[in-house]
Short mmCIF file of N, CA, C and O in Angstrom, two decimals:
data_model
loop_
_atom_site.label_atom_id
_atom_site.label_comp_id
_atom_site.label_asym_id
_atom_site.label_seq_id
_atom_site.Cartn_x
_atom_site.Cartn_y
_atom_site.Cartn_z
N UNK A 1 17.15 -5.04 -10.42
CA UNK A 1 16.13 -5.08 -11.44
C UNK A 1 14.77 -4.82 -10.82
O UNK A 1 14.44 -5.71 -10.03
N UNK A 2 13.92 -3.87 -10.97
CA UNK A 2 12.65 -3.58 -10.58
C UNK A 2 11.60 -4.33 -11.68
O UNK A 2 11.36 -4.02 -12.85
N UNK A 3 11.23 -5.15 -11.08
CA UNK A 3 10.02 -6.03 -11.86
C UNK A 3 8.51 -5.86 -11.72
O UNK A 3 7.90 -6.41 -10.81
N UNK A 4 8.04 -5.23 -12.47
CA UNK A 4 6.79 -4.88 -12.89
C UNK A 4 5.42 -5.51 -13.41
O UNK A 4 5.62 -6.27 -14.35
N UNK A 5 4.11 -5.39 -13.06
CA UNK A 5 3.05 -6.06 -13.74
C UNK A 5 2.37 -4.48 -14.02
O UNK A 5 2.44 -3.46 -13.34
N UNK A 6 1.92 -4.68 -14.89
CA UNK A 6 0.86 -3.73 -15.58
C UNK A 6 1.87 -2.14 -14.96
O UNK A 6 1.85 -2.27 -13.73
N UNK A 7 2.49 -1.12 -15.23
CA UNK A 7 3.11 -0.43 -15.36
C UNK A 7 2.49 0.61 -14.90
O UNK A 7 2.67 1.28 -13.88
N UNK A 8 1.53 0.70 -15.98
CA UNK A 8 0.05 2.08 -16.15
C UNK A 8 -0.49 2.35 -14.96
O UNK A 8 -0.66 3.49 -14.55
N UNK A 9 -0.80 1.32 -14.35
CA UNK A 9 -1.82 1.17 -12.96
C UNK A 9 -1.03 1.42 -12.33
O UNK A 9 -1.50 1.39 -11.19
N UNK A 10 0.25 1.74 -12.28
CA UNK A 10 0.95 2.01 -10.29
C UNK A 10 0.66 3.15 -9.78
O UNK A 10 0.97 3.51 -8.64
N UNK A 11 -0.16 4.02 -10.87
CA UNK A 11 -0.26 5.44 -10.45
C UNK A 11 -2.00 5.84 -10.92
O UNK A 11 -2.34 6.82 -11.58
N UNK A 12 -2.82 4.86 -10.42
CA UNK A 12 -4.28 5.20 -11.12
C UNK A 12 -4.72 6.01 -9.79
O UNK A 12 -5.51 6.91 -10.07
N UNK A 13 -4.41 5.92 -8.41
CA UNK A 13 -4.98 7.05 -7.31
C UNK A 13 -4.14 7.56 -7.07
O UNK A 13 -3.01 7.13 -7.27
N UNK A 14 -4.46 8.91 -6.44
CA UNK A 14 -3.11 9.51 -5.80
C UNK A 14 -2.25 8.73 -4.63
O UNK A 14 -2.60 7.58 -4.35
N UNK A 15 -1.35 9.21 -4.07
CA UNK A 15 -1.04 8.46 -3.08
C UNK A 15 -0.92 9.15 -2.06
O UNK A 15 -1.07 10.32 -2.40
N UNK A 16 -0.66 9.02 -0.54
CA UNK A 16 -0.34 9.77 0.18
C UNK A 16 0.94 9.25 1.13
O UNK A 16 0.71 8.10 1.50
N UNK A 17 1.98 9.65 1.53
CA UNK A 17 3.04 9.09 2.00
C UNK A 17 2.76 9.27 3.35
O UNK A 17 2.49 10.26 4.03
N UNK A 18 2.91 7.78 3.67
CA UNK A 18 2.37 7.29 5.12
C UNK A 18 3.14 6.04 5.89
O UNK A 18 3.58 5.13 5.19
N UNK A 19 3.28 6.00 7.01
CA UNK A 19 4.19 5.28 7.60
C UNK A 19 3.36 4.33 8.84
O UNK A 19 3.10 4.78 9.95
N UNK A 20 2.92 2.54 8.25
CA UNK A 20 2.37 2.14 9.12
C UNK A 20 2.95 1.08 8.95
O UNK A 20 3.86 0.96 8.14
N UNK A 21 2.35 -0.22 9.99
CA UNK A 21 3.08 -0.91 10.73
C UNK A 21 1.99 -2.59 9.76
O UNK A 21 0.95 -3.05 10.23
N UNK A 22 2.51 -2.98 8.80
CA UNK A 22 1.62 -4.17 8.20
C UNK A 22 2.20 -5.14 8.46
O UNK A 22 3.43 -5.17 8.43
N UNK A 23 1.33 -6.37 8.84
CA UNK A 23 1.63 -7.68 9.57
C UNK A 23 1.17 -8.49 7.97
O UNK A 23 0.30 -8.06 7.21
N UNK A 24 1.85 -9.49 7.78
CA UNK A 24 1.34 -10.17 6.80
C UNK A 24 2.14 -12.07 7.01
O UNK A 24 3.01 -12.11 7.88
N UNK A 25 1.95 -12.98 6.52
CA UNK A 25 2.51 -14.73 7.11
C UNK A 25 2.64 -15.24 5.73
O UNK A 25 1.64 -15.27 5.01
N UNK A 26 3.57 -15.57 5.38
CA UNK A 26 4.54 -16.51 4.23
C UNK A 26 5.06 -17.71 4.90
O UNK A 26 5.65 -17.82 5.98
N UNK A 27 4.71 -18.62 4.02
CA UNK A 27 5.36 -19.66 4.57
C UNK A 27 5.39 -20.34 5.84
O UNK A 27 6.23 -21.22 6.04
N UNK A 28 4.28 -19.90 6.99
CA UNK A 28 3.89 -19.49 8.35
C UNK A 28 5.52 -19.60 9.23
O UNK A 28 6.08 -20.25 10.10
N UNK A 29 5.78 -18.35 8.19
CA UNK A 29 6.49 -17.09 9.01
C UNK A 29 5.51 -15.62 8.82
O UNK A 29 5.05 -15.36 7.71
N UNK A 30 5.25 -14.69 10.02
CA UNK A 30 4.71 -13.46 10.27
C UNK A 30 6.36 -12.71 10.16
O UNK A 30 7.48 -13.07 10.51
N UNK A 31 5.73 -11.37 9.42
CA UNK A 31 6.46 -10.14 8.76
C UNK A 31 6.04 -8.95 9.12
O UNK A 31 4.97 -8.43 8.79
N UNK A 32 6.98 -8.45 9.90
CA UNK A 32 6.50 -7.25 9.94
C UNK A 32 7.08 -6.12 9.25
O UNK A 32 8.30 -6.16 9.12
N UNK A 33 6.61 -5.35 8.89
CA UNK A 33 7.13 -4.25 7.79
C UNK A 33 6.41 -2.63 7.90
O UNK A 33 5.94 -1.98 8.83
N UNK A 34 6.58 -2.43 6.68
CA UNK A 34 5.94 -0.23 6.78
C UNK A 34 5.72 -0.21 5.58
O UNK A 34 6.46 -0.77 4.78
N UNK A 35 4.51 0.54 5.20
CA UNK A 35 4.27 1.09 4.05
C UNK A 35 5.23 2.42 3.57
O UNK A 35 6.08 2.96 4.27
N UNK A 36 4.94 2.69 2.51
CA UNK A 36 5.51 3.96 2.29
C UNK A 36 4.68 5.13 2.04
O UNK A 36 5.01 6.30 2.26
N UNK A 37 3.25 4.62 1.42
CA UNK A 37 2.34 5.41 0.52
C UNK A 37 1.25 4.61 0.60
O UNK A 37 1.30 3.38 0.53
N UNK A 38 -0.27 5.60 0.84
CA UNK A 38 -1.04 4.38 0.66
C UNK A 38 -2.10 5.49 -0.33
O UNK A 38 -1.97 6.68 -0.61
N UNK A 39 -3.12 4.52 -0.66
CA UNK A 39 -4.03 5.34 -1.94
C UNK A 39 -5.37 4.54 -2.27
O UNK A 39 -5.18 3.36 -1.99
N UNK A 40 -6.29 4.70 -2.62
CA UNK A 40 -7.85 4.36 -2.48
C UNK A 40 -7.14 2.73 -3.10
O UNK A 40 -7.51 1.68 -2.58
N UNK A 41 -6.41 2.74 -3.93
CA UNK A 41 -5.91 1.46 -4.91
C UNK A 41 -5.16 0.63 -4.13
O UNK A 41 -5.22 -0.52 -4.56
N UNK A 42 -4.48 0.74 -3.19
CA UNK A 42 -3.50 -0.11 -2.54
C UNK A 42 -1.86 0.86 -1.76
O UNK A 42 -1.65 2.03 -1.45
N UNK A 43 -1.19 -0.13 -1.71
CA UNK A 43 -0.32 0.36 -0.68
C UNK A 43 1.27 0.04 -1.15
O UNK A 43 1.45 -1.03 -1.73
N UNK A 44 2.36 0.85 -0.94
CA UNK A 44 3.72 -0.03 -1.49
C UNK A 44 4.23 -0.60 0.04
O UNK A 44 3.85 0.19 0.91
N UNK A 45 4.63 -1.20 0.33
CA UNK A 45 5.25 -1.81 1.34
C UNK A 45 6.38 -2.23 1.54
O UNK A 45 6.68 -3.35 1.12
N UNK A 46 7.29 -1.45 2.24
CA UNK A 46 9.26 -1.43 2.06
C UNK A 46 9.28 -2.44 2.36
O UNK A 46 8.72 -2.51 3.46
N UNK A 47 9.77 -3.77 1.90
CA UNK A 47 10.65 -4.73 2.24
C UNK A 47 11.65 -5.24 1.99
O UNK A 47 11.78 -5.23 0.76
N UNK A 48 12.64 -5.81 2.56
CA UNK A 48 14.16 -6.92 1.73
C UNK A 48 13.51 -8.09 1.01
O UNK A 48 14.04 -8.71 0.09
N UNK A 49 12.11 -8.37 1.61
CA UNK A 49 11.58 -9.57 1.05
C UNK A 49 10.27 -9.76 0.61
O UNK A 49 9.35 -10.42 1.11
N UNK A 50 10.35 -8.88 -0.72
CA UNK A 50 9.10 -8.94 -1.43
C UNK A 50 8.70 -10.21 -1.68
O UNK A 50 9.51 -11.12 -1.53
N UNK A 51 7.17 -10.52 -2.17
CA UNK A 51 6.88 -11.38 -2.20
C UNK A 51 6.28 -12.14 -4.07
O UNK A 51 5.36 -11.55 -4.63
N UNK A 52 6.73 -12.98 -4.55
CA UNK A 52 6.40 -12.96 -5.79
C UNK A 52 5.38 -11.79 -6.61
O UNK A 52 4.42 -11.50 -5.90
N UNK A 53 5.40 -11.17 -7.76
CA UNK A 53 4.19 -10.91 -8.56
C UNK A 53 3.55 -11.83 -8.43
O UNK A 53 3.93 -12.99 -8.34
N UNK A 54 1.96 -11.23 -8.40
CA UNK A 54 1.10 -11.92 -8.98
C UNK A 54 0.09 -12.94 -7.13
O UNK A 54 -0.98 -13.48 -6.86
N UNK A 55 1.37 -12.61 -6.47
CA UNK A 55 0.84 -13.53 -4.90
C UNK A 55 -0.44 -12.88 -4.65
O UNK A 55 -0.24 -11.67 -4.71
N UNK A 56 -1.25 -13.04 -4.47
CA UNK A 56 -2.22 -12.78 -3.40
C UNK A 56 -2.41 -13.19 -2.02
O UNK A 56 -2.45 -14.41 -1.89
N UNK A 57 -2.58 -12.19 -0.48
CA UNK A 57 -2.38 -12.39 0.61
C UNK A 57 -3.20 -11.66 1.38
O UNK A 57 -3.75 -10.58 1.17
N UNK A 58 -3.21 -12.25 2.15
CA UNK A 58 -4.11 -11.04 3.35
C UNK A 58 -2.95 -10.66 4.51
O UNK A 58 -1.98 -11.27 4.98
N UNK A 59 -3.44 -9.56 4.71
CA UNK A 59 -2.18 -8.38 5.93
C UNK A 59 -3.12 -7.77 6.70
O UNK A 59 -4.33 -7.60 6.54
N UNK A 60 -2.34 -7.45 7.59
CA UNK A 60 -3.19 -6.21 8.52
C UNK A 60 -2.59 -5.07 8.52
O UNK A 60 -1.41 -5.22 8.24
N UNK A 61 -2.93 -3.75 8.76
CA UNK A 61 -2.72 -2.73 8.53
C UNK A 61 -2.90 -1.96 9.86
O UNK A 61 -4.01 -2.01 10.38
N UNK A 62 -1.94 -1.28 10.46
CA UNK A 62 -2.29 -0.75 11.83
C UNK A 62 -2.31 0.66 11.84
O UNK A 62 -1.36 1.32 11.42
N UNK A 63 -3.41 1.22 12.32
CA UNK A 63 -3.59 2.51 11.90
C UNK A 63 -3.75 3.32 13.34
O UNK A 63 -4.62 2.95 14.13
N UNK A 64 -3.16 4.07 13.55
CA UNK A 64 -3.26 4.91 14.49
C UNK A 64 -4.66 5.58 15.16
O UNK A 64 -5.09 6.59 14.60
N UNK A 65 -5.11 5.25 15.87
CA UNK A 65 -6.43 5.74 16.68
C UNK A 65 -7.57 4.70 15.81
O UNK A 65 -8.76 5.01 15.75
N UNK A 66 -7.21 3.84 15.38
CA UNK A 66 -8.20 2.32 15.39
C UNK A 66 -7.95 1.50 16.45
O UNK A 66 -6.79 1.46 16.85
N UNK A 67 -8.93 0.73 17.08
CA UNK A 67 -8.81 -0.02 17.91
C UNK A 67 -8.64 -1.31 17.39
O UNK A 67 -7.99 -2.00 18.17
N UNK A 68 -9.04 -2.03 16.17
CA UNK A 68 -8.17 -2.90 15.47
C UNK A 68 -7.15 -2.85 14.27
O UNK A 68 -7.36 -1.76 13.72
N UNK A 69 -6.66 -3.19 13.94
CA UNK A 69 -5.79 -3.17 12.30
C UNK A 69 -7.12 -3.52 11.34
O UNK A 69 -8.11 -4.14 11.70
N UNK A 70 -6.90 -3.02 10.15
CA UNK A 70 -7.46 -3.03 9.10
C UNK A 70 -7.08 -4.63 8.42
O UNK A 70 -5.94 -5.00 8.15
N UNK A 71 -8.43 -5.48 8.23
CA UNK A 71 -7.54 -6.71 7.39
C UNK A 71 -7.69 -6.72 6.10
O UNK A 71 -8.87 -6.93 5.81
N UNK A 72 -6.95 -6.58 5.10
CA UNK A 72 -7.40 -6.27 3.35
C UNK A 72 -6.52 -7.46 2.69
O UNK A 72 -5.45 -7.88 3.11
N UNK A 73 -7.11 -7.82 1.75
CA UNK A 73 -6.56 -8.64 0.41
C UNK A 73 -5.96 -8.39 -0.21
O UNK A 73 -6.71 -8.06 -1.13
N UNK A 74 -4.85 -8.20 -0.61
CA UNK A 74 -3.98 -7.90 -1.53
C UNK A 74 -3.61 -8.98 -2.35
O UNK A 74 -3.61 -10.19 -2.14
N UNK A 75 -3.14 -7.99 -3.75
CA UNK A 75 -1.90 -8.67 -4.71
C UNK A 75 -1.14 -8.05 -5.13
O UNK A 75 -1.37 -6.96 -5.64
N UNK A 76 0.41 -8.78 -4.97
CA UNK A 76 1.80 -8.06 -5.29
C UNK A 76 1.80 -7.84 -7.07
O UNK A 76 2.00 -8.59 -8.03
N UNK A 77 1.55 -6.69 -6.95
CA UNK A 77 1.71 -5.83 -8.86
C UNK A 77 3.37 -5.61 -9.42
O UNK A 77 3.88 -5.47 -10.54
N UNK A 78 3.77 -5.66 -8.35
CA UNK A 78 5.08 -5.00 -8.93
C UNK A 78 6.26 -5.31 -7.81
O UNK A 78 5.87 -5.63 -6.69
N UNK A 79 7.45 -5.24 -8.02
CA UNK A 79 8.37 -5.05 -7.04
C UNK A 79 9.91 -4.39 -7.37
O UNK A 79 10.55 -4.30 -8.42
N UNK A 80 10.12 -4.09 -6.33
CA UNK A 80 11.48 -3.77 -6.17
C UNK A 80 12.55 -3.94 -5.49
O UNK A 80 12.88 -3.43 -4.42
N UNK A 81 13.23 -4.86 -6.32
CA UNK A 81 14.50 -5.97 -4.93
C UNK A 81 15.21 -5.01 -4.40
O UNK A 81 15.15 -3.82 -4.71
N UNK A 82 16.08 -5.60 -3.41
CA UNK A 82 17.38 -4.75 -2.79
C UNK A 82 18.75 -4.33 -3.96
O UNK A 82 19.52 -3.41 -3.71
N UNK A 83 18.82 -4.93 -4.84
CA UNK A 83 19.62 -4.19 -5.67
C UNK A 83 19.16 -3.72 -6.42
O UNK A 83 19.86 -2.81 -6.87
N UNK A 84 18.10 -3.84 -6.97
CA UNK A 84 17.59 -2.61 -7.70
C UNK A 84 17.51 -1.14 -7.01
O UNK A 84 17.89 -0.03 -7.38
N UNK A 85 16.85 -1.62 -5.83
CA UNK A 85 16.52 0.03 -4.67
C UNK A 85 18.26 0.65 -4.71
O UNK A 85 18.56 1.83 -4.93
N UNK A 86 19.25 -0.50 -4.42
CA UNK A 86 20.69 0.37 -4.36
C UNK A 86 21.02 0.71 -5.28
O UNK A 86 22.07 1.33 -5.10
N UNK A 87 20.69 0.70 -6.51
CA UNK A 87 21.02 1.03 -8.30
C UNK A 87 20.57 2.30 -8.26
O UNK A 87 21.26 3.24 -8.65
N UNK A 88 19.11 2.47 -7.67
CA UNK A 88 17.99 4.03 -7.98
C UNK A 88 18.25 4.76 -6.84
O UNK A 88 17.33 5.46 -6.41
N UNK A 89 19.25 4.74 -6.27
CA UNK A 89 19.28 5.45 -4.88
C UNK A 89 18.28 7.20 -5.00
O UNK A 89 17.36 7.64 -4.30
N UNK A 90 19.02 7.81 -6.23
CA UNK A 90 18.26 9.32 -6.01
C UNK A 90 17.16 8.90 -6.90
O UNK A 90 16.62 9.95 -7.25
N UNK A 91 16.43 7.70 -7.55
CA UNK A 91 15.14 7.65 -8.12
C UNK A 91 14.22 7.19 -7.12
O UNK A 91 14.42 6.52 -6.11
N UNK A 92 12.82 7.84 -7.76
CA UNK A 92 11.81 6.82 -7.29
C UNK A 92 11.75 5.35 -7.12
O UNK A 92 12.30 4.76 -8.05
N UNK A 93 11.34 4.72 -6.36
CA UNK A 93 11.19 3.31 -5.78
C UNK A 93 12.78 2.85 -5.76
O UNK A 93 13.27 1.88 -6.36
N UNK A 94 13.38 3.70 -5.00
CA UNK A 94 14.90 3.73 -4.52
C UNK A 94 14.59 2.92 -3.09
O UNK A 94 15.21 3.32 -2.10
N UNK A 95 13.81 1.99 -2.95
CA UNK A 95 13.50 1.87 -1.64
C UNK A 95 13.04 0.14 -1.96
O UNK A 95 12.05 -0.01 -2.68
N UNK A 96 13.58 -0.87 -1.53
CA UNK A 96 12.89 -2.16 -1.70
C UNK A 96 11.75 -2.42 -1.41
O UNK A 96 11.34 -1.75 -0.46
N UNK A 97 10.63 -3.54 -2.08
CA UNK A 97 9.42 -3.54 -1.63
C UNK A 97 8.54 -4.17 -2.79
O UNK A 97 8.88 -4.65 -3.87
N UNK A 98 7.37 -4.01 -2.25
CA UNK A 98 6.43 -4.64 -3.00
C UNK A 98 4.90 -3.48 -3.38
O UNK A 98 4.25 -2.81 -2.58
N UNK A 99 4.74 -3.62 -4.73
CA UNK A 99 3.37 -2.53 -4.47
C UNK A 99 2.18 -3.64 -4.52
O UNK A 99 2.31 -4.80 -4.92
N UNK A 100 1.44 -3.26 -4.22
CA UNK A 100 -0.10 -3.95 -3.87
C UNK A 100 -1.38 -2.98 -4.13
O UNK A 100 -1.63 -1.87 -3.67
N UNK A 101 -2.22 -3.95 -5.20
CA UNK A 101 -3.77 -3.53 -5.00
C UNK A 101 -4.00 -4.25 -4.38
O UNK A 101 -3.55 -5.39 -4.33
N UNK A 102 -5.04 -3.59 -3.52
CA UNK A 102 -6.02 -3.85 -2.80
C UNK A 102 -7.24 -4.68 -3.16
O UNK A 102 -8.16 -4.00 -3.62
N UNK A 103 -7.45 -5.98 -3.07
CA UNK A 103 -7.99 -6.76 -3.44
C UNK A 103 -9.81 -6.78 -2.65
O UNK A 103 -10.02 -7.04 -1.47
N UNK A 104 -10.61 -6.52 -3.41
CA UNK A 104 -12.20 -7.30 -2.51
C UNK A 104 -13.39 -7.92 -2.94
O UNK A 104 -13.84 -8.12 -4.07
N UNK A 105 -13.82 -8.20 -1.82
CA UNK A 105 -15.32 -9.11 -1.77
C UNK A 105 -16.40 -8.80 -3.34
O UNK A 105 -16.88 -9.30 -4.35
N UNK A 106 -16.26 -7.53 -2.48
CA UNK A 106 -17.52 -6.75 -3.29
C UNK A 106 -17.37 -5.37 -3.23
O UNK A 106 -16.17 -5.11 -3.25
N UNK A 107 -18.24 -4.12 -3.15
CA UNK A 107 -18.30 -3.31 -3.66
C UNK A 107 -18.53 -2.93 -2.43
O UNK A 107 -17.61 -2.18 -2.12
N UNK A 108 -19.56 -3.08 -1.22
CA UNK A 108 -19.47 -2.04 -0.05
C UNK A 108 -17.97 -2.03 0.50
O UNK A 108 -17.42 -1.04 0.98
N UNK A 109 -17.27 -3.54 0.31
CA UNK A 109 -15.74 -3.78 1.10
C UNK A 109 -15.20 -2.66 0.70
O UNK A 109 -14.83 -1.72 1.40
N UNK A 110 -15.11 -2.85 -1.06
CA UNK A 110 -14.04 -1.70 -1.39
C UNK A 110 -14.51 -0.22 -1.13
O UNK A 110 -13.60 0.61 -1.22
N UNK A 111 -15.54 0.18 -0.89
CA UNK A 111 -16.27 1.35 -0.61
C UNK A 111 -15.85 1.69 1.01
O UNK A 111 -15.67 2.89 1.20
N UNK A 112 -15.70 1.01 1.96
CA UNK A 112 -15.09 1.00 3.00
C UNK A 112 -14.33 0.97 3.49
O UNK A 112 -14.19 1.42 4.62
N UNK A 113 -13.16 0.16 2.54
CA UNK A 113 -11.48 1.10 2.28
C UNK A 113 -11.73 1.53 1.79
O UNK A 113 -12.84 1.53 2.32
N UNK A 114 -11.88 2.21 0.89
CA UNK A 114 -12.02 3.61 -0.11
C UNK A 114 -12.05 4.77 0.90
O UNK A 114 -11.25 5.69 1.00
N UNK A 115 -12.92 4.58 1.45
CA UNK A 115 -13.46 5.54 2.90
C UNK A 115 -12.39 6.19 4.18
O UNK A 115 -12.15 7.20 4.83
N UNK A 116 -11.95 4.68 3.94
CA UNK A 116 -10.83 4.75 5.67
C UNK A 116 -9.53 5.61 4.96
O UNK A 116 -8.97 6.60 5.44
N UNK A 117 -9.19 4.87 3.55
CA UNK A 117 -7.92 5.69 2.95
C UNK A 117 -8.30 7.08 2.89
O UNK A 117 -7.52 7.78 3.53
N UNK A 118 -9.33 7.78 2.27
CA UNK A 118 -9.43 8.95 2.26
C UNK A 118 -9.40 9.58 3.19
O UNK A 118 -8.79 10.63 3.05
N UNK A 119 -10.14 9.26 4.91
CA UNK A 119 -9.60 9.79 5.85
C UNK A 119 -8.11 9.70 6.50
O UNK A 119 -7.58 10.68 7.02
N UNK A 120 -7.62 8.66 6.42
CA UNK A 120 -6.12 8.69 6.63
C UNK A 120 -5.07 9.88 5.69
O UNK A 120 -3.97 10.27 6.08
N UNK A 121 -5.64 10.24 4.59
CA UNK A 121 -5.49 10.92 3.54
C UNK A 121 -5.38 12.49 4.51
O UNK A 121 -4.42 13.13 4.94
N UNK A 122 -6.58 12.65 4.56
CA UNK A 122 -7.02 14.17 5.49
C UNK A 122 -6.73 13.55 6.65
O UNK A 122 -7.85 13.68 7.13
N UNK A 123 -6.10 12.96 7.53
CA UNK A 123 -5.95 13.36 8.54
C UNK A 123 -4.36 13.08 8.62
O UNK A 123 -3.88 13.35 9.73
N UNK A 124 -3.31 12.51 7.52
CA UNK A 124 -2.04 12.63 7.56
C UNK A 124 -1.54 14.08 6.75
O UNK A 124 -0.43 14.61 6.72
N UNK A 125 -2.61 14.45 6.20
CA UNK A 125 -1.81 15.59 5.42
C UNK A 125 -2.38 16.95 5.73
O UNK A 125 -1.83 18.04 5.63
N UNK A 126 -3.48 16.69 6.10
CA UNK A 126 -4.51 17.88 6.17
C UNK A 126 -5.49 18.24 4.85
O UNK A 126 -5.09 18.27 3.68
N UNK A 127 -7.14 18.57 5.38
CA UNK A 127 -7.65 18.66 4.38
C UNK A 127 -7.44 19.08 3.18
O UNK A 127 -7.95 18.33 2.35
N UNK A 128 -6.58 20.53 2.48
CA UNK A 128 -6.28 21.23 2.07
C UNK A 128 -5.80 20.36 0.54
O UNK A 128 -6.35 20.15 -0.54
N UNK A 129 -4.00 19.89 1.37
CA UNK A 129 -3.70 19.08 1.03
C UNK A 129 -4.29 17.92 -0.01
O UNK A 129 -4.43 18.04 -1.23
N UNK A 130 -4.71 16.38 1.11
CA UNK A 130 -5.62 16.06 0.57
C UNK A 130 -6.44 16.06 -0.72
O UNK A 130 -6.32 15.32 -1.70
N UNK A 131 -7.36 17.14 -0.48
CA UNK A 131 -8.39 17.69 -1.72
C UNK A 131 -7.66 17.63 -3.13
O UNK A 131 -8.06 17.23 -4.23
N UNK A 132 -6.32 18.20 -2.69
CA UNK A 132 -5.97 18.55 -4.15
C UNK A 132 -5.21 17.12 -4.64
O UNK A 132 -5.07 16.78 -5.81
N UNK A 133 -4.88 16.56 -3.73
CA UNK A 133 -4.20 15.15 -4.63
C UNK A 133 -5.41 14.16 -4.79
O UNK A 133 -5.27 13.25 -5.61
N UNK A 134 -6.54 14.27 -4.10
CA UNK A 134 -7.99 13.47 -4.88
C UNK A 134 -8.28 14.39 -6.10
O UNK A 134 -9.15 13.93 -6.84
N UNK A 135 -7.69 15.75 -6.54
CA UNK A 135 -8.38 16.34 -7.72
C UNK A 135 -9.23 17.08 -7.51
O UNK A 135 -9.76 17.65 -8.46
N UNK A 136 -9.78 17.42 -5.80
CA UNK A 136 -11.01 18.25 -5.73
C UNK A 136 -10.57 19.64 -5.65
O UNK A 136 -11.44 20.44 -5.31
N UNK A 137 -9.70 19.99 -5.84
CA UNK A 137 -9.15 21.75 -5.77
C UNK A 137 -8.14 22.10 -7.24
O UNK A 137 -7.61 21.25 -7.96
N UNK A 138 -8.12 22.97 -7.33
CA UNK A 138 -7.07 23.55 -8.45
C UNK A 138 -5.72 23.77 -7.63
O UNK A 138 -5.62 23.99 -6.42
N UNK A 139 -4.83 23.68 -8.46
CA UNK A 139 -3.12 24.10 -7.70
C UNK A 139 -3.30 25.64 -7.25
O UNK A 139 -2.37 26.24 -6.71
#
């Protein structure tokens, strides 16, 4: 069963399919896991052990040629258990996990992920790319 909050919103930025390494502590147990996709809005994150809708948490995010991980706020919007992912094998979110917005302070925070995603954006796909899944080019 894939369990959902707000439906509409899983797809309000583009996404870009990306493979990083997020640290996050439940229960003070530390998790380590991989995104699948990340996007100015938040991130899905493959796991066997999603974490309730609705949780809010802080994770780190490890990004290749940063000298620290990224630390962001999140809340779990949506999920997708392990039997659901084995039900959708050839569908989308055929993959267990949790999706997450990106939760913040204020407005420079989110302006500063906003920032880092878009370069991770152009520099996992290439500018070209990129441009056109922010909307700045024609097909």
């Amino acid at each position: 069963m894939i369990l959902m909050s707000l439906q509409t919103e899983r797809r309000n930025e583009p996404r870009a399919p990306i493979d990083l390494q997020v640290e996050y502590k439940r229960l003070n147990t530390f998790f380590y896991d991989y995104t699948k996709n990340i996007s100015k809005g938040g991130t899905f994150i493959k796991t066997d052990r999603p974490l309730p809708i609705g949780t809010m948490f802080l994770f780190r995010l490890f990004v290749p040629r940063l000298e620290a991980p990224l630390v962001l706020h999140g809340e779990v919007r949506w999920i997708v258990s392990v039997e659901a992912a084995a039900d959708a094998k050839s569908e989308e979110g055929s993959e267990p996990g949790m999706g997450i917005r990106f939760v913040y302070n204020d407005e420079s925070s989110r302006q500063e992920v906003d920032d880092r995603v878009e370069r991770l954006m152009t520099e996992t796909l290439g500018p070209l790319i990129a441009a056109h899944l922010r909307g700045n080019l024609e097909p």
